């Protein structure tokens, strides 16, 4: 089986985790937590990074740190993983769904202003599958309406966006907060884990405080809590794995981009296959290489996915629209034409770092043969 997205563990993971076990520093305090936060912060060139137990906690912590709560509205895409949206409800706010563009498959910034009301407090742009939301116009709108921006940058770790002044910015560093997940299928993994980053030192320190039960140690050693905090901390063992994974990130990104180019070259001439759009101001890391199956391909999407999986090619349909799911059916939404169309036609193809060029060729040949009606 060629898996959709599995971890690559080939560096210092064993060594660093063993060190945690040998020294007894296994829990939520320890030098690897500090080191992982520091290295991650450095990698993204932000002021502050806070390690969390998963990506969902990082998004929840961002909302809580910004004081978003009951009655507030937060604009979110519908075509994303549900973890981008659930935290909005956890804090008592209301998600307001917005459509995607037909070619980048991420939040359509042109539709933003019509979704804003006097209750809107924040926008959560999600950089789906490694592509990026058009951040410059989004930030302009956020500024105009005094809205916070929390980038769910999980799938675009390493992707970059060029602003009109010519500067490149890594995904997750353009908003008030950027959030990441290190679940097993992401670019780098800690088994389970997450990270919150920000350029704002005060906000970053507040987030770190809330992440650790809002704990304050008095000069005499007594511990007090002046507000309600949470336990979202990442254990030292997982942070040790994160440090080892982060040492390999540049290598992993180069492999992902190389594999995306291979996919592109093999698939570009097959009728009815729409390839991911790469805008010239975005460096797209292609966390999951993804395609659309159009009417003229000759087989419908579900049939294609079934045939691929039967031949040992781990593939899957796109995220289904969250606003159509039972818990979200009653929340506000605008036109969702692109969300419906893209989520019904999209296919994620195997994208692990360990994917070989031979695997890639086999996958593309299979897609070609299904198109020709040979399989
Ligand atoms: C994986 C993912 C998350 C968070 O995942 P956790 O499993 O909570 O670590 C959030 N948003 C997106 C878009 C994701 O892909």
PDB file of C-alpha atoms and ligand atoms in Angstrom, residues 52-59 79-85 87 126-129 152-156 179-186 191-195 287 316 319, ligand 1:
ATOM      1  CA  UNK A  52       0.299  22.701  22.872  1.00  0.00           C
ATOM      2  CA  UNK A  53      -1.026  19.159  23.050  1.00  0.00           C
ATOM      3  CA  UNK A  54      -2.564  19.350  19.570  1.00  0.00           C
ATOM      4  CA  UNK A  55      -3.570  21.768  16.833  1.00  0.00           C
ATOM      5  CA  UNK A  56      -7.163  22.018  18.031  1.00  0.00           C
ATOM      6  CA  UNK A  57      -5.906  23.247  21.427  1.00  0.00           C
ATOM      7  CA  UNK A  58      -3.683  25.827  19.698  1.00  0.00           C
ATOM      8  CA  UNK A  59      -6.690  27.324  17.854  1.00  0.00           C
ATOM      9  CA  UNK A  79     -14.049  23.363   3.272  1.00  0.00           C
ATOM     10  CA  UNK A  80     -11.476  22.567   5.948  1.00  0.00           C
ATOM     11  CA  UNK A  81     -10.820  20.012   8.658  1.00  0.00           C
ATOM     12  CA  UNK A  82     -13.421  20.327  11.409  1.00  0.00           C
ATOM     13  CA  UNK A  83     -10.679  21.284  13.912  1.00  0.00           C
ATOM     14  CA  UNK A  84     -10.554  24.748  12.308  1.00  0.00           C
ATOM     15  CA  UNK A  85     -14.168  25.376  13.330  1.00  0.00           C
ATOM     16  CA  UNK A  87     -12.859  25.749  18.736  1.00  0.00           C
ATOM     17  CA  UNK A 126      -7.097  28.163   6.656  1.00  0.00           C
ATOM     18  CA  UNK A 127      -4.244  27.394   4.240  1.00  0.00           C
ATOM     19  CA  UNK A 128      -5.765  24.151   2.965  1.00  0.00           C
ATOM     20  CA  UNK A 129      -3.483  21.398   1.561  1.00  0.00           C
ATOM     21  CA  UNK A 152      -4.767  27.941  10.741  1.00  0.00           C
ATOM     22  CA  UNK A 153      -1.455  27.247   9.044  1.00  0.00           C
ATOM     23  CA  UNK A 154      -1.203  23.547   9.920  1.00  0.00           C
ATOM     24  CA  UNK A 155      -1.281  22.328   6.333  1.00  0.00           C
ATOM     25  CA  UNK A 156       0.984  25.073   5.023  1.00  0.00           C
ATOM     26  CA  UNK A 179      -1.539  27.775  14.634  1.00  0.00           C
ATOM     27  CA  UNK A 180      -0.031  24.408  13.692  1.00  0.00           C
ATOM     28  CA  UNK A 181      -0.668  20.722  14.304  1.00  0.00           C
ATOM     29  CA  UNK A 182       1.932  17.960  14.552  1.00  0.00           C
ATOM     30  CA  UNK A 183      -0.481  15.071  14.142  1.00  0.00           C
ATOM     31  CA  UNK A 184       0.984  12.002  12.419  1.00  0.00           C
ATOM     32  CA  UNK A 185      -0.129  12.999   8.915  1.00  0.00           C
ATOM     33  CA  UNK A 186       1.362  16.515   8.927  1.00  0.00           C
ATOM     34  CA  UNK A 191       2.625  11.941  17.419  1.00  0.00           C
ATOM     35  CA  UNK A 192       0.140  14.515  18.639  1.00  0.00           C
ATOM     36  CA  UNK A 193       0.941  18.142  19.245  1.00  0.00           C
ATOM     37  CA  UNK A 194       0.453  21.720  18.209  1.00  0.00           C
ATOM     38  CA  UNK A 195       1.964  25.183  18.297  1.00  0.00           C
ATOM     39  CA  UNK A 287       1.403  19.108   2.031  1.00  0.00           C
ATOM     40  CA  UNK A 316      -9.222  10.216  -0.304  1.00  0.00           C
ATOM     41  CA  UNK A 319     -12.909  17.769   3.167  1.00  0.00           C
TER      42      UNK A 319
HETATM   43  C1  LIG B   1      -4.774  18.629  11.418  1.00  0.00           C
HETATM   44  C2  LIG B   1      -5.445  19.929  11.378  1.00  0.00           C
HETATM   45  C3  LIG B   1      -5.789  20.642  12.554  1.00  0.00           C
HETATM   46  C4  LIG B   1      -5.578  20.230  13.977  1.00  0.00           C
HETATM   47  O1  LIG B   1      -5.329  18.964  14.258  1.00  0.00           O
HETATM   48  P1  LIG B   1      -5.079  18.237  15.644  1.00  0.00           P
HETATM   49  O2  LIG B   1      -5.440  16.845  15.297  1.00  0.00           O
HETATM   50  O3  LIG B   1      -5.948  18.826  16.677  1.00  0.00           O
HETATM   51  O4  LIG B   1      -3.632  18.386  15.960  1.00  0.00           O
HETATM   52  C5  LIG B   1      -6.378  21.875  12.411  1.00  0.00           C
HETATM   53  N1  LIG B   1      -6.636  22.393  11.216  1.00  0.00           N
HETATM   54  C6  LIG B   1      -6.311  21.765  10.077  1.00  0.00           C
HETATM   55  C7  LIG B   1      -6.612  22.440   8.787  1.00  0.00           C
HETATM   56  C8  LIG B   1      -5.732  20.505  10.104  1.00  0.00           C
HETATM   57  O5  LIG B   1      -5.434  19.882   8.959  1.00  0.00           O
END
